Every structure is written in C-alpha cells, then in structure tokens.
mmCIF file of C-alpha atoms in Angstrom:
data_model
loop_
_atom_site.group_PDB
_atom_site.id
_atom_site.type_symbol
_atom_site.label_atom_id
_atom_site.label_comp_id
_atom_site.label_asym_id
_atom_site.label_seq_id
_atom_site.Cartn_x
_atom_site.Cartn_y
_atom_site.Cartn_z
ATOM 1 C CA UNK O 1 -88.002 67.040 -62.437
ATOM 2 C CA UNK O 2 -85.889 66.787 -59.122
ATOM 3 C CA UNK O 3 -88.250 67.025 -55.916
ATOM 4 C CA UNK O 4 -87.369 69.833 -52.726
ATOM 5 C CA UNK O 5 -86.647 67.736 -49.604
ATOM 6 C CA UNK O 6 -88.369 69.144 -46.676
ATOM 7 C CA UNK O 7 -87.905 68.165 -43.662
ATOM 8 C CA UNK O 8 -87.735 70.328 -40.276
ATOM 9 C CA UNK O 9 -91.378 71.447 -39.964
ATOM 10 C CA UNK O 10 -92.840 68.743 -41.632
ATOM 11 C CA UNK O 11 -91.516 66.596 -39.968
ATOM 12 C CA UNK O 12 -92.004 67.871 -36.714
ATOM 13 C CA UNK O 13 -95.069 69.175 -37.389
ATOM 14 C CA UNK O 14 -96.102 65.680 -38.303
ATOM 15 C CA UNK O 15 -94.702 63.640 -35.488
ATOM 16 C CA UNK O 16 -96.467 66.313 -33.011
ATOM 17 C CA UNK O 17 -99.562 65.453 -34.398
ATOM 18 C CA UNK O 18 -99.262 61.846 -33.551
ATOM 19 C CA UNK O 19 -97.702 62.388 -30.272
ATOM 20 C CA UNK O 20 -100.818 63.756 -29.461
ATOM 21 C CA UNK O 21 -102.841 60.726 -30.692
ATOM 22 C CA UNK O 22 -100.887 58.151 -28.220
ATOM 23 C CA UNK O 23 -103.982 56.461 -25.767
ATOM 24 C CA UNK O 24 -106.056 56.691 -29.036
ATOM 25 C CA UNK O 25 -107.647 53.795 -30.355
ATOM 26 C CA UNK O 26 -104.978 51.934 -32.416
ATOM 27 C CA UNK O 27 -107.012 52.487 -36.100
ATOM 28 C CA UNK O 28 -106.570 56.326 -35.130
ATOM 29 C CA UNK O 29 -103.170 55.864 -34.207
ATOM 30 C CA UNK O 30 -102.433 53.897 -37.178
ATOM 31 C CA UNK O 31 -104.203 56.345 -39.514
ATOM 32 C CA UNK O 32 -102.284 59.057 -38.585
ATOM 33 C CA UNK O 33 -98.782 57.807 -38.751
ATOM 34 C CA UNK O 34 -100.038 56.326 -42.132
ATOM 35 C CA UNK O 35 -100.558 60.283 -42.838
ATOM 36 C CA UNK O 36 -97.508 61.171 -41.516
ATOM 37 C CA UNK O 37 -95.678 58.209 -44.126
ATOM 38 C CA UNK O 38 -97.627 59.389 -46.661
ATOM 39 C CA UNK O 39 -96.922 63.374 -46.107
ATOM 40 C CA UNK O 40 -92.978 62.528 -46.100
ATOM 41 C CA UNK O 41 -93.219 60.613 -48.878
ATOM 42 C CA UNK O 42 -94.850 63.674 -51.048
ATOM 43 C CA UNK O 43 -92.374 65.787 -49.988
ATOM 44 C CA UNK O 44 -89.131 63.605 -50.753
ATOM 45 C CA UNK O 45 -90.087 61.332 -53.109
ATOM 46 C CA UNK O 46 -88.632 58.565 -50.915
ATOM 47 C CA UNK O 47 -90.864 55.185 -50.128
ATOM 48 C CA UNK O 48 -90.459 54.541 -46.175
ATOM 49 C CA UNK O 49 -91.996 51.853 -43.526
ATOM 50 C CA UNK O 50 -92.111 52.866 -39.941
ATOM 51 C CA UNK O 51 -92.911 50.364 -36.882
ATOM 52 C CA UNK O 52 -94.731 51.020 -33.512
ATOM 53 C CA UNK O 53 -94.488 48.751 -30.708
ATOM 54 C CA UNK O 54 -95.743 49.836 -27.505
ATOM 55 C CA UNK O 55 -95.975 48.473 -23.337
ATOM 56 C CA UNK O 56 -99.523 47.531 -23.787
ATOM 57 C CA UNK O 57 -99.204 45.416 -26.794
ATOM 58 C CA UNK O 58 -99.895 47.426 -29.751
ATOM 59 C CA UNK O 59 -98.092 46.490 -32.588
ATOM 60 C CA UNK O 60 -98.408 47.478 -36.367
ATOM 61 C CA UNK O 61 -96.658 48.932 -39.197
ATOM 62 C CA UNK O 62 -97.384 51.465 -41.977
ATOM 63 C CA UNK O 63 -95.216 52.309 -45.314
ATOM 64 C CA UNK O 64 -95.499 54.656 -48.519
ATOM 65 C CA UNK O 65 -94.061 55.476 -51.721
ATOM 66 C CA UNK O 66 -91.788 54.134 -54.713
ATOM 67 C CA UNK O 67 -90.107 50.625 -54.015
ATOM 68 C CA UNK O 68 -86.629 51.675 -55.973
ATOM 69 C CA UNK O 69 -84.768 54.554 -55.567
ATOM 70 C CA UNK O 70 -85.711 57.390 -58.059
ATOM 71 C CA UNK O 71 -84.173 57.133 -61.587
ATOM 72 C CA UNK O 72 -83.100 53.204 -61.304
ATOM 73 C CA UNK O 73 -84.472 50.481 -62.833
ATOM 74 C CA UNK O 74 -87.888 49.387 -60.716
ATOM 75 C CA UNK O 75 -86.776 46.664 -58.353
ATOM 76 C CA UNK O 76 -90.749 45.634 -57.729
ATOM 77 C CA UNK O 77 -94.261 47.000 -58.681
ATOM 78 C CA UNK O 78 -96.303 49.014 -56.407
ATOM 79 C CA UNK O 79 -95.504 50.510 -53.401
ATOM 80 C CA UNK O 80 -93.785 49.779 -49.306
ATOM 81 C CA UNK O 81 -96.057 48.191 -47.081
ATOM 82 C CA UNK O 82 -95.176 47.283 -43.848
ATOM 83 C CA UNK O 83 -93.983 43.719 -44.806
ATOM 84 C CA UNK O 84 -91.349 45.539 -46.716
ATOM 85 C CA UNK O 85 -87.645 44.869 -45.913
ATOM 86 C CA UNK O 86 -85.130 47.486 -46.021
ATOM 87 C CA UNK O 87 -80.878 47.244 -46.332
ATOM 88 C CA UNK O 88 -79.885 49.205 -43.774
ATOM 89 C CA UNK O 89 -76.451 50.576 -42.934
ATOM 90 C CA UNK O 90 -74.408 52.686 -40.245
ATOM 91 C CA UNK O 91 -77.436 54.925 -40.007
ATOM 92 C CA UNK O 92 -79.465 52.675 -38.457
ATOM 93 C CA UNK O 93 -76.973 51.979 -35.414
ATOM 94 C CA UNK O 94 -78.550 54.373 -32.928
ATOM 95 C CA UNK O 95 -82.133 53.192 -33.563
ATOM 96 C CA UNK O 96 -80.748 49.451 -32.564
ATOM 97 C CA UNK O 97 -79.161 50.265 -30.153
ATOM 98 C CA UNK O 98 -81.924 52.629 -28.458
ATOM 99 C CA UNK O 99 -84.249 49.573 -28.718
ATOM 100 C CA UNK O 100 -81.745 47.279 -27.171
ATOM 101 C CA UNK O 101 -81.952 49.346 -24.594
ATOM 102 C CA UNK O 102 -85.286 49.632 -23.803
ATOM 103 C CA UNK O 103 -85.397 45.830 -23.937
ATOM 104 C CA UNK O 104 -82.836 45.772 -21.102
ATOM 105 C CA UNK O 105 -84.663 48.007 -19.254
ATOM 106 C CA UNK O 106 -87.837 45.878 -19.630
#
C-alpha cells in the first residue's frame, strides 16, 4: 500500500501550533513538537528526530516512526528516539550552516 505525502498544511499547520507554545513550560513544549513528529510521521510514513536548543538553556530532542526506509530490510527494532543518528547529505547544508551562524552571532 504506498502512503500520500502531505506536507504544506500539515506542516505548517503543525509548526504554527508550536510557535505558539515557545515561553511554555519545556514538558509542553516538548509534547507538542513530539505531536508534531508524530503527525508527520502518519502522514509520510518516514521516522524523523528533530532538536531544539534555545538562549535560555532548553535543550531536548523528540523522534518518531520506522528506523529503515520502507520496503528494505529492518536495519533495527523499534522506532527513532532522539539518540538516533541520521546520514545526512547535501540537504542538510543550509541547516549547518544557519546554525553556524547563529553561533557566530552569539
């Protein structure tokens, strides 16, 4: 069975709704872009990890879904966590360099 991607409104849709969370207490926080994981991973079928690191010291991470890539052998059992490690390649290029940034202008 192949799975629709969504992404646009879901997406944005999600991200708005933790945008409005930030100055929440961190479990909130963290709940909600554990919702937002967990919502993108429904929709694409996709495991994903996602990082937040703010001024004030809050750090944590959250991740979803399948460890392998659909239709290939399993690589591990369960699911991403946030200790997870991912091979990433061009893609990932202007979220380095965006945090480089900010660290320079720290």
């Amino acid at each position: 069975m192949a799975r629709r991607r969504q992404s646009g409104p879901l997406t944005a849709a999600s991200w708005a709704a933790v945008t409005g969370l930030i100055g929440a207490t961190p479990s909130v926080l963290q709940r909600q872009m554990q919702a937002v994981v967990d919502n993108a991973v429904a929709a694409t079928g996709f495991g994903m990890a996602v990082g937040y690191a703010d001024d004030e010291g809050l750090r944590f991470g959250v991740g979803g879904g399948p460890r392998t890539t659909i239709g290939l052998p399993p690589v591990a059992p369960g699911t991403v966590t946030s200790e997870d490690t991912f091979v990433l390649g061009s893609g990932s290029k202007p979220y380095t360099a965006a945090a480089i940034l900010r660290l320079v202008d720290a």
